Amino acid sequence: MPVLRVALDLPLHRLFDYVLDSSSTAEVGLRVRVPFGRGEKIGVIVEIGDDSDWPLAQLKPAGEIRRDLPPLPRDFLALCDFASSYYQAPLGEVLLQALPAGLKRLDPPKRQAGRQAKKIAPAPRPELTAEQSTAIAAIDFAAGFSANLLHGVTGSGKTEVYLRLVEQALASGRQALLLVPEINLTPQLEERVRARFPETLVVALHSELAEAARERNWRAAFSGEARIVLGTRLAIFTPMPALGLIIVDEEHDASFKQQDGMRYSARDVAVFRAHLAGIPIVLGSATPALETWANAQGGRYGLLTLRERANREASLPDVRILDTRKMVLKEGVSERLIAAIQTRLERGEQSLVFLNRRGYAPVLACPACGWVSRCKRCAANLVLHLADRRLRCHHCGFETGIPKACPTCGNQDIHPFGRGTQRLEGWLQTQFPEARILRVDRDSVKSRKQWEVVLERIHGGEADILVGTQMLAKGHDFPKLTLVGVLGADSALFAADWRAPERLFAQLMQVAGRAGRAELKGEVLIQTQYPDHPLFAAVVAHDYPGFAAQQLKEREQAGFPPYAFQAMLRAEAPEMATAIAFLEQASALPEASADERVMIYDPIPMKMARLANLERGQLLAESSSRPALQAFLPRWRAAIEQLKAPGKLRWHIEVDPLEF
Ligand code: ADP
Ligand code: ZN
Ligand code: ZN
């Protein structure tokens, strides 16, 4: 009797066996409806045998086999298998998270026909710059797998390189997969792709698509009808029968890292997928992740470089550091910056003031008794939002009205402390009453539609001063923008997180890259109390390689990634003591000390120790050998699974963690 080994979406590292009645047939990769507990589930058949670890008589019969899709291909199953073992995630979870919701339903929804995509006027191809041609020529499609870093300054024409490579893949009858950090922030890119390939079916895959649209697009990718797939991190798990090229744009971006459920890096999975498929992958960025840069320096990745801006008239902006220790600041803004904005207003050019903190003020406080607005559920402050008169936690979403008086001492004179974009916007308006000021952050722009409207207003010259968070930093071309002012950069300089300088540098380079994208020369003014910090010197010189070399040296000395490989065991419970006690048990397991090449640290609270009423502890496992860590993790994980965890405790393992 055939036995089906079925992967189910459960937090268990095992497959489930069912018998197939002899009159039916099955194939690996098909979905099947199976009884589970008191109900039923949809699973994926990953093996067919005639044996089981269980007595055959005890196995339940499998239900209906779904044939509305061809079997999921072997290479897709292999990719999921890799992700499952690399990230210590159950195969069933990996496989089923990759499928659109409708395919996992017991009762599938009716399929709806899609709307016809609107016709877009085809765009001409510009003549390539010499640097672009060299980069493109370096990718050898015939050579099978190659991983390549395309390091190009902002505005150097990386997108044009992607488009030409996609063109080559399509010309040889292959599909292309283009991953972007956040599709909402890049409607321009989607349009550029569609305009370049007006006759080709391009589909988008991201979590904000309605369920039916996502399924339709996924099916088009899987059937091969869609030749170009443009997606966010989840799209890396899309089966594509003729995949010939993968591109990861802004590869350093943290949103490629999934932070819950299966914790994976879509960029790293993408490299593995290219390897598995024997095809080239291109990782593009102006500020690559240091891990990627180290791979390129070490020769494991090819390095393609674009040093110049593609638009011949455009040049990199002049970056100047303003030493605020010697300046009088008004509302945190220097006179030098005010004067620079004034000049832009007179010339009819645009300015951007960058402050990566939304809301009116980061906290409301009582000077009489020291009360501060704290979130009851998190180790965080409630941020004051004056626009809709709320106090809001940016971590768990908790919100409440603004108290009229101090809740502790009754003092009516409570104040906002510090500043966010709302406060800055209001103050700038008092300084420049005639100016049209546009604030761009997650409070003012919530949907893709709103974002498109905002972009149109900026392009149409309907705003003189933009006040924005990192939302504005990414990849946009604003031809009239000639000034960028940066406030509040210092807080990241001395953060305890050793990745903070890398992130700050990337952010400053990105936001600086918004200035002077066209004929008009750009200027960037960064306010700081630490003008001699080497990070700023590197930003002024637009010197990513210098910055990276210095950071990598520090990392090597400290034994941090990429010179060590890490996995984090985390536990969360209503009380920290419970979480820490569990982590201590896990570290006392014989499996934890089975390999001396893997070092286990002491359990400690996470930096953000309390989130949404749960206290969170963590335990770091580290090795200078990736294979040693990979061999260690499944044994340790299996032993931890056998521990008796208190009822309200949850734990997980995260491989290659980015946050601590
Ligand atoms: P990046 O992605 O590297 O920031 P883009 O691809 O957005 O840069 O290109 C920046 C600008 O230069 C865009 O306006 C683009 O149309 C233009 N551009 C790109 N390649 C060329 C080229 N070969 N000739 C002229 N303009 C180009
Ligand atoms: Zn008080
Ligand atoms: Zn909270």
XYZ file of C-alpha atoms and ligand atoms in Angstrom:
689
model
C 0.000 0.000 0.000
C 1.537 3.376 -0.955
C 2.362 5.636 1.980
C 2.318 9.388 1.498
C 4.747 11.423 3.567
C 3.063 14.773 3.938
C 4.415 18.153 5.104
C 1.885 20.061 7.192
C 2.008 23.632 8.406
C 2.783 22.800 12.047
C 5.607 23.822 14.372
C 6.872 20.231 14.405
C 10.011 18.927 12.783
C 8.481 15.835 11.244
C 6.398 14.635 8.340
C 3.058 12.867 8.625
C 2.280 9.526 7.019
C -1.016 8.594 5.366
C -2.010 5.632 3.264
C -3.259 6.077 -0.244
C -6.038 3.783 -1.272
C -4.889 1.520 -4.061
C -7.270 2.896 -6.655
C -5.694 6.407 -6.517
C -2.394 7.723 -7.676
C -0.266 10.493 -6.254
C 2.835 12.421 -7.124
C 5.423 14.183 -5.037
C 4.675 17.919 -5.004
C 0.901 17.627 -5.153
C -1.274 18.948 -2.371
C -3.469 16.583 -0.445
C -6.315 16.902 2.001
C -5.647 14.815 5.109
C -7.327 14.139 8.442
C -5.488 15.720 11.350
C -6.624 15.615 14.971
C -10.321 16.270 14.875
C -10.180 18.216 11.675
C -8.502 18.213 8.322
C -5.583 20.039 6.762
C -4.028 20.662 3.386
C -0.478 19.364 3.117
C 2.144 18.804 0.446
C 3.292 15.312 -0.507
C 7.081 15.242 -0.222
C 7.729 11.500 -0.473
C 5.885 8.400 -1.578
C 7.003 5.050 -0.187
C 5.562 1.762 0.859
C 6.830 1.811 4.387
C 6.375 3.858 7.533
C 7.901 4.163 10.997
C 4.390 3.569 12.249
C 2.404 0.341 11.923
C 0.621 0.635 8.573
C -2.659 -0.423 10.127
C -2.586 2.681 12.336
C -2.158 5.142 9.472
C -5.165 7.118 8.421
C -6.163 7.225 4.779
C -5.265 10.337 2.823
C -8.135 12.368 1.446
C -8.580 13.997 -1.920
C -5.475 14.806 -3.950
C -5.591 18.294 -5.407
C -4.846 18.453 -9.091
C -5.719 22.037 -9.884
C -1.970 22.707 -10.052
C 0.807 20.594 -11.506
C 3.106 19.150 -8.828
C 5.410 21.636 -7.148
C 8.739 21.048 -8.890
C 11.688 19.238 -7.325
C 13.932 22.287 -7.307
C 11.303 24.185 -5.349
C 11.078 21.361 -2.819
C 14.871 21.305 -2.626
C 14.949 25.039 -1.954
C 12.422 24.656 0.862
C 14.421 21.745 2.201
C 17.528 23.895 2.315
C 15.717 26.752 4.076
C 14.218 24.294 6.528
C 17.537 22.830 7.560
C 19.514 26.073 7.427
C 17.011 28.086 9.478
C 15.905 25.237 11.767
C 12.338 25.668 10.564
C 9.951 22.737 10.009
C 9.724 21.806 6.315
C 5.937 22.019 6.426
C 6.074 25.601 7.662
C 8.532 26.584 4.941
C 6.600 24.873 2.171
C 3.188 26.124 3.139
C 4.219 29.709 3.882
C 5.411 29.782 0.275
C 1.941 29.029 -1.098
C -0.815 31.618 -1.606
C -3.552 31.341 1.028
C -6.181 30.044 -1.393
C -4.104 26.951 -2.134
C -4.029 26.018 1.542
C -7.771 26.229 2.099
C -9.846 23.113 2.610
C -12.520 24.797 0.546
C -10.736 26.771 -2.134
C -12.251 30.141 -2.991
C -13.620 30.656 -6.497
C -10.992 32.013 -8.784
C -11.633 35.432 -10.240
C -10.371 36.758 -13.500
C -7.850 39.551 -13.142
C -8.159 43.021 -14.456
C -6.178 43.735 -17.568
C -3.056 45.674 -16.659
C -3.185 49.187 -18.037
C -1.126 49.792 -21.133
C 2.075 51.653 -20.500
C 3.907 53.602 -23.146
C 7.122 51.744 -23.980
C 10.253 53.512 -22.808
C 13.371 53.819 -24.965
C 16.644 52.254 -23.826
C 19.318 54.807 -23.054
C 22.793 54.274 -24.384
C 24.827 52.522 -21.719
C 27.678 54.210 -19.959
C 31.055 52.487 -20.209
C 30.791 51.337 -16.605
C 27.338 49.891 -17.177
C 28.537 47.998 -20.268
C 31.468 46.548 -18.375
C 29.229 45.409 -15.541
C 26.757 43.775 -17.899
C 29.477 42.048 -19.885
C 30.854 40.550 -16.680
C 27.730 38.446 -16.175
C 28.142 35.216 -18.073
C 24.804 33.464 -18.431
C 26.465 30.456 -20.017
C 28.699 29.858 -17.009
C 25.913 28.709 -14.710
C 25.910 29.914 -11.137
C 27.684 33.115 -10.239
C 27.016 35.525 -7.394
C 27.769 39.145 -8.166
C 27.708 42.328 -6.193
C 26.789 45.392 -8.226
C 28.179 48.201 -6.131
C 27.070 51.495 -7.617
C 26.745 54.927 -6.063
C 23.225 56.363 -5.870
C 22.074 57.376 -9.334
C 24.765 55.376 -11.090
C 22.208 53.494 -13.162
C 22.022 50.142 -11.411
C 18.419 49.765 -12.527
C 19.487 50.079 -16.156
C 21.965 47.260 -15.577
C 19.180 45.114 -14.108
C 16.909 45.847 -17.075
C 19.562 44.847 -19.615
C 20.297 41.620 -17.764
C 16.580 40.830 -17.586
C 16.421 41.462 -21.320
C 19.165 38.887 -21.869
C 17.448 36.328 -19.669
C 14.153 36.814 -21.533
C 15.895 36.597 -24.894
C 17.162 33.139 -24.053
C 13.683 32.020 -23.069
C 14.181 32.305 -19.309
C 12.268 34.036 -16.517
C 13.692 36.702 -14.231
C 13.023 37.322 -10.555
C 13.625 40.809 -9.208
C 13.459 41.264 -5.443
C 12.953 44.697 -3.918
C 12.756 45.705 -0.249
C 9.335 47.332 -0.148
C 7.252 47.443 -3.241
C 5.137 50.306 -1.954
C 8.138 52.536 -1.885
C 9.163 51.699 -5.411
C 6.219 52.220 -7.765
C 8.720 53.948 -10.046
C 10.695 50.749 -10.460
C 7.635 48.683 -11.293
C 6.669 51.210 -13.919
C 10.156 51.245 -15.400
C 10.125 47.471 -15.737
C 6.691 47.425 -17.352
C 7.584 50.246 -19.703
C 10.757 48.492 -20.825
C 8.971 45.208 -21.501
C 5.515 46.263 -22.683
C 4.836 42.943 -24.424
C 5.896 40.791 -21.490
C 3.747 39.646 -18.597
C 5.218 41.155 -15.446
C 3.647 40.185 -12.135
C 4.129 41.573 -8.657
C 4.175 39.449 -5.529
C 4.033 41.051 -2.129
C 2.017 40.782 1.039
C -0.192 43.780 0.347
C -1.821 42.225 -2.685
C -5.344 41.003 -2.162
C -5.484 37.248 -1.787
C -6.999 36.594 -5.199
C -4.508 38.813 -6.992
C -1.601 37.227 -5.204
C -2.766 33.762 -6.161
C -3.296 34.791 -9.770
C 0.193 36.283 -9.998
C 1.750 33.322 -8.257
C 0.057 30.935 -10.674
C 1.278 32.981 -13.626
C 4.850 32.747 -12.311
C 4.515 29.032 -11.662
C 3.025 28.272 -15.068
C 5.762 30.251 -16.762
C 3.281 32.640 -18.349
C 4.736 35.543 -16.358
C 8.309 36.101 -17.520
C 9.241 38.714 -14.934
C 8.374 38.492 -11.253
C 8.841 41.594 -9.148
C 8.461 40.882 -5.484
C 9.375 41.407 -1.874
C 11.121 38.836 0.289
C 8.339 36.255 0.223
C 8.636 36.062 -3.575
C 11.965 34.245 -3.273
C 9.939 31.078 -2.654
C 7.947 31.307 -5.896
C 8.325 28.235 -8.091
C 9.364 29.371 -11.573
C 9.924 26.716 -14.247
C 12.423 28.648 -16.368
C 14.176 30.861 -13.858
C 17.304 32.265 -15.479
C 18.279 35.288 -13.377
C 17.785 36.644 -9.863
C 18.336 40.278 -8.936
C 18.188 41.621 -5.395
C 17.937 45.410 -5.392
C 19.112 47.313 -2.288
C 20.433 44.008 -1.026
C 21.565 45.535 2.290
C 18.006 46.437 3.245
C 16.803 44.992 6.546
C 13.368 44.225 5.143
C 14.805 41.205 3.328
C 15.025 39.683 6.782
C 11.844 38.067 8.035
C 11.581 38.738 11.756
C 8.834 36.354 12.782
C 7.545 32.899 11.881
C 10.328 31.405 9.811
C 13.160 33.857 10.370
C 15.098 33.926 7.121
C 17.073 36.276 4.937
C 15.534 36.410 1.473
C 18.856 37.655 0.100
C 20.743 34.665 1.432
C 18.035 32.243 0.283
C 18.244 33.936 -3.127
C 21.959 33.204 -3.389
C 21.324 29.589 -2.507
C 18.497 29.390 -5.013
C 20.712 30.734 -7.796
C 23.307 28.155 -6.844
C 20.725 25.378 -6.934
C 19.392 26.539 -10.301
C 22.846 27.127 -11.798
C 22.101 30.733 -12.772
C 23.587 34.171 -12.107
C 22.431 36.359 -9.239
C 23.128 40.079 -8.933
C 22.995 41.839 -5.562
C 22.816 45.601 -6.041
C 23.457 48.409 -3.586
C 25.255 51.690 -3.026
C 25.994 50.527 0.511
C 26.210 46.727 0.500
C 25.779 44.727 3.678
C 29.216 44.159 5.166
C 28.696 40.407 4.828
C 28.176 40.846 1.095
C 31.130 43.185 0.773
C 33.372 40.708 2.571
C 32.234 38.001 0.142
C 33.103 40.231 -2.790
C 36.487 41.157 -1.326
C 37.212 37.514 -0.630
C 36.504 36.594 -4.248
C 33.445 34.452 -3.543
C 31.274 37.034 -5.289
C 32.142 38.911 -8.429
C 32.416 42.666 -7.916
C 30.939 45.048 -10.470
C 31.414 48.726 -9.789
C 29.657 51.883 -10.969
C 31.546 54.909 -9.676
C 29.869 57.698 -11.624
C 26.336 58.929 -11.830
C 24.760 57.748 -15.065
C 23.210 61.045 -15.976
C 26.203 62.937 -17.336
C 24.953 66.252 -15.976
C 24.466 64.920 -12.458
C 27.261 64.674 -9.940
C 27.507 63.446 -6.383
C 26.421 66.074 -3.863
C 28.827 68.002 -1.659
C 28.468 66.706 1.868
C 29.279 69.075 4.718
C 29.385 68.357 8.418
C 27.940 71.063 10.673
C 29.514 71.070 14.125
C 26.523 71.942 16.285
C 28.620 72.336 19.432
C 29.561 75.767 18.162
C 26.126 76.737 16.941
C 22.962 78.105 18.360
C 20.150 75.745 17.468
C 16.514 76.670 17.226
C 14.289 73.641 17.636
C 17.326 71.559 16.832
C 17.941 73.320 13.521
C 21.093 75.371 12.838
C 21.059 78.814 11.236
C 23.285 77.460 8.511
C 20.622 74.948 7.519
C 17.872 77.557 7.739
C 19.852 79.834 5.437
C 20.453 76.999 2.984
C 16.715 76.245 2.860
C 16.034 79.962 2.318
C 18.394 79.988 -0.653
C 16.597 76.983 -2.201
C 13.241 78.686 -1.731
C 14.517 81.751 -3.535
C 15.808 79.627 -6.399
C 12.628 77.591 -6.639
C 14.427 74.375 -5.707
C 13.429 71.739 -3.188
C 14.911 70.907 0.217
C 14.589 67.777 2.279
C 15.010 67.770 6.041
C 15.649 64.240 7.199
C 14.725 63.203 10.725
C 14.211 59.534 11.243
C 11.676 59.869 14.014
C 7.989 60.182 13.344
C 5.429 61.721 15.647
C 5.529 65.070 17.399
C 7.906 64.165 20.228
C 9.371 60.856 21.364
C 7.979 61.267 24.868
C 5.662 63.332 27.065
C 7.066 64.057 30.523
C 6.316 65.798 33.817
C 9.148 68.046 35.004
C 7.712 68.125 38.546
C 7.820 64.422 39.387
C 9.758 62.824 36.533
C 6.809 60.884 35.065
C 7.281 59.906 31.419
C 4.735 58.422 29.045
C 5.714 54.768 28.954
C 4.016 51.868 27.241
C 2.425 49.554 29.792
C 3.140 46.587 27.569
C 6.671 47.310 26.338
C 10.040 48.577 27.477
C 9.462 51.692 25.383
C 8.075 55.207 25.563
C 4.745 56.268 24.140
C 5.332 58.710 21.335
C 3.319 61.914 21.284
C 1.271 62.383 18.102
C -0.234 65.846 18.207
C -1.890 65.668 14.799
C -4.530 63.268 16.114
C -3.857 63.902 19.818
C -2.713 60.429 20.786
C 0.108 58.784 22.682
C 1.221 55.781 20.702
C 3.644 52.869 21.138
C 5.606 52.325 17.943
C 6.396 48.769 18.975
C 3.098 47.143 19.939
C 0.602 49.655 18.581
C -0.941 50.464 21.980
C -2.436 53.957 22.071
C -4.244 56.254 24.434
C -5.400 59.866 24.693
C -3.155 62.654 25.921
C -3.642 63.212 29.673
C -4.571 66.768 30.713
C -2.360 66.532 33.764
C 0.420 64.307 35.045
C -1.133 60.944 35.987
C 1.254 60.682 38.956
C 1.274 64.111 40.601
C -1.513 66.024 38.925
C 0.788 68.725 37.554
C -0.923 70.356 34.571
C 2.315 71.553 33.065
C 3.515 68.452 31.230
C 5.784 68.793 28.207
C 6.825 66.995 25.064
C 10.554 66.207 25.074
C 12.681 65.818 22.002
C 11.329 66.171 18.503
C 9.848 64.175 15.692
C 8.793 65.008 12.154
C 5.425 66.547 13.130
C 7.048 69.052 15.457
C 9.742 69.865 12.928
C 7.146 70.383 10.222
C 5.168 72.767 12.426
C 8.208 74.762 13.388
C 9.545 75.024 9.830
C 6.161 76.364 8.813
C 6.533 79.213 11.331
C 9.995 79.965 9.896
C 8.880 79.791 6.280
C 5.217 80.801 6.319
C 5.104 81.033 2.526
C 6.691 77.666 1.858
C 4.728 74.579 0.936
C 5.888 71.939 3.383
C 5.180 68.260 2.876
C 5.760 65.742 5.642
C 6.435 62.191 4.485
C 6.434 59.432 7.086
C 4.361 56.410 7.981
C 1.760 58.600 9.668
C 1.148 60.816 6.664
C 1.567 58.136 4.000
C -0.100 54.859 4.826
C -0.992 53.269 1.526
C 0.547 52.829 -1.840
C -2.051 55.119 -3.354
C -1.150 57.910 -0.913
C 2.503 57.337 -1.672
C 1.892 57.720 -5.390
C 0.027 60.967 -4.755
C 2.900 62.260 -2.618
C 5.469 61.339 -5.258
C 3.422 63.103 -7.891
C 3.190 66.231 -5.770
C 6.940 66.252 -5.230
C 7.646 65.702 -8.917
C 5.090 68.297 -9.916
C 6.967 70.844 -7.816
C 4.063 71.234 -5.420
C 6.307 71.112 -2.371
C 9.210 73.362 -1.419
C 10.352 71.634 1.744
C 10.054 67.933 2.464
C 10.262 66.720 6.023
C 10.717 63.008 6.119
C 11.945 59.793 7.625
C 13.815 57.023 5.844
C 10.718 56.505 3.715
C 12.092 59.329 1.602
C 15.628 57.998 1.575
C 15.102 55.130 -0.790
C 15.724 55.162 -4.484
C 13.697 58.155 -5.656
C 14.656 60.630 -8.268
C 13.590 64.166 -7.385
C 15.172 66.367 -10.041
C 14.502 69.664 -8.235
C 15.845 68.501 -4.895
C 19.186 70.167 -4.255
C 19.477 70.297 -0.471
C 19.333 67.585 2.152
C 19.615 68.488 5.831
C 20.145 65.677 8.328
C 19.070 65.996 11.968
C 19.367 63.556 14.834
C 22.056 61.325 13.328
C 24.098 61.245 16.540
C 21.806 58.918 18.439
C 22.948 56.018 16.271
C 26.672 56.794 16.598
C 27.170 55.307 20.015
C 24.365 52.776 20.097
C 25.191 49.535 21.881
C 24.259 47.610 18.730
C 27.463 46.992 16.794
C 25.542 47.040 13.530
C 24.325 50.599 14.167
C 27.221 52.341 12.338
C 26.627 50.193 9.258
C 22.956 51.137 9.238
C 23.624 54.824 9.879
C 26.203 55.000 7.107
C 23.808 53.350 4.661
C 21.003 55.667 5.670
C 23.143 58.800 5.300
C 24.445 57.711 1.910
C 20.929 56.891 0.739
C 19.413 60.152 1.878
C 22.391 62.146 0.597
C 21.875 60.372 -2.713
C 18.531 62.131 -3.126
C 20.271 65.464 -3.758
C 21.530 66.576 -7.123
C 20.191 63.720 -9.219
C 19.815 65.952 -12.257
C 21.662 68.985 -13.651
C 21.376 70.927 -10.407
C 24.243 70.389 -8.005
C 23.264 68.969 -4.635
C 24.369 69.859 -1.144
C 24.038 67.773 2.008
C 24.350 69.287 5.488
C 24.685 66.871 8.391
C 24.323 68.307 11.878
C 26.351 66.568 14.569
C 28.107 67.066 17.869
C 30.802 64.606 16.786
C 32.189 66.115 13.597
C 35.424 64.140 13.922
C 33.759 60.760 13.910
C 35.335 58.664 11.106
C 31.904 57.655 9.866
C 31.201 61.241 8.800
C 34.553 61.535 7.068
C 33.604 58.501 4.973
C 30.204 60.009 4.146
C 31.828 63.293 3.081
C 34.216 61.396 0.810
C 31.414 59.114 -0.517
C 33.839 56.390 0.482
C 31.974 53.164 1.044
C 35.046 50.920 0.528
C 37.008 52.884 3.135
C 34.162 52.745 5.606
C 33.637 49.037 5.003
C 37.326 48.236 5.411
C 37.454 50.040 8.742
C 34.255 48.378 10.001
C 35.349 44.933 8.879
C 38.652 45.376 10.691
C 36.786 46.178 13.891
C 34.487 43.220 13.388
C 37.404 40.910 12.817
C 39.126 42.082 15.974
C 35.949 41.706 17.991
C 35.091 38.338 16.432
C 31.734 39.549 15.103
C 30.047 38.477 11.852
C 31.074 38.003 9.105
C 34.058 36.577 11.030
C 31.809 34.492 13.249
C 28.530 32.711 12.626
C 25.686 33.131 15.042
C 22.357 31.687 16.046
C 20.126 33.045 18.751
C 17.858 31.056 21.006
C 15.086 33.320 22.273
C 12.449 32.700 24.884
C 9.505 34.912 25.781
C 7.238 34.585 28.782
C 5.130 36.823 31.028
C 8.107 37.034 33.401
C 11.774 37.433 32.568
C 12.812 34.920 35.232
C 10.822 32.214 33.442
C 12.444 33.017 30.122
C 15.956 33.125 31.570
C 15.441 29.893 33.535
C 14.407 28.138 30.326
C 17.440 29.466 28.467
C 19.652 28.275 31.312
C 18.172 24.803 30.989
C 18.876 24.896 27.275
C 22.479 25.910 27.851
C 22.948 23.160 30.457
C 21.913 20.430 28.009
C 24.737 18.036 27.122
C 24.030 18.825 23.441
C 24.889 22.463 24.141
C 28.476 21.603 25.004
C 28.884 18.721 22.592
C 31.080 20.639 20.146
C 33.857 22.816 21.475
C 33.908 24.808 18.250
C 30.495 26.205 19.208
C 30.445 28.683 22.036
C 27.325 29.260 24.108
C 26.981 32.594 25.907
C 25.047 33.365 29.079
C 21.337 34.077 28.772
C 20.514 37.789 28.901
C 17.410 39.930 28.417
C 16.945 41.271 24.889
C 17.641 44.960 24.353
C 13.963 45.574 24.010
C 13.298 43.386 27.033
C 9.543 43.682 27.104
C 7.271 43.714 24.069
C 3.478 43.518 24.097
C 3.383 42.162 27.655
C 6.006 39.504 27.087
C 9.490 39.548 28.578
C 12.172 38.343 26.245
C 15.486 36.689 26.902
C 18.121 35.385 24.522
C 21.099 33.095 24.367
C 23.752 33.355 21.701
C 25.437 30.363 20.071
C 28.487 31.245 18.023
C 31.173 29.559 16.000
C 33.944 30.532 13.646
C 32.878 27.574 11.509
C 29.599 27.674 9.635
C 29.500 23.874 9.139
C 30.161 23.313 12.838
C 27.284 25.614 13.783
C 25.007 24.012 11.204
C 25.789 20.527 12.502
C 25.293 21.643 16.082
C 21.952 23.406 15.698
C 19.595 20.524 14.788
C 20.882 18.360 17.653
C 20.603 21.165 20.140
C 17.166 22.135 18.830
C 15.920 18.558 19.133
C 17.138 18.439 22.730
C 15.468 21.767 23.549
C 12.206 20.402 22.117
C 12.357 17.689 24.767
C 12.597 20.214 27.616
C 9.436 20.822 29.566
C 8.715 24.460 28.820
C 6.243 26.303 31.061
C 2.847 26.683 29.404
C 3.113 30.380 28.567
C 6.662 30.257 27.286
C 7.456 30.466 23.581
C 10.889 29.944 22.099
C 12.534 29.970 18.717
C 15.951 29.815 17.110
C 17.052 32.532 14.724
C 20.031 31.853 12.489
C 22.119 34.878 11.417
C 20.201 37.268 13.693
C 20.348 40.973 12.870
C 18.821 42.302 16.072
C 19.686 41.627 19.651
P 20.443 53.764 -9.234
O 19.436 52.639 -9.263
O 21.854 53.297 -9.368
O 20.275 54.716 -8.075
P 19.051 54.625 -11.589
O 19.084 53.353 -12.330
O 17.788 55.036 -10.941
O 20.230 54.649 -10.510
O 19.554 55.766 -12.568
C 19.676 57.113 -12.170
C 19.235 58.014 -13.291
O 20.125 57.903 -14.393
C 17.864 57.686 -13.823
O 17.194 58.892 -14.071
C 18.139 56.933 -15.092
O 17.098 57.109 -16.028
C 19.417 57.577 -15.563
N 20.245 56.675 -16.378
C 20.554 55.391 -16.095
N 21.370 54.865 -17.018
C 21.578 55.845 -17.926
C 22.340 55.950 -19.137
N 23.063 54.925 -19.577
N 22.318 57.111 -19.805
C 21.606 58.161 -19.324
N 20.865 58.143 -18.213
C 20.855 57.001 -17.504
Zn 4.146 64.609 37.690
Zn 4.046 48.911 23.454
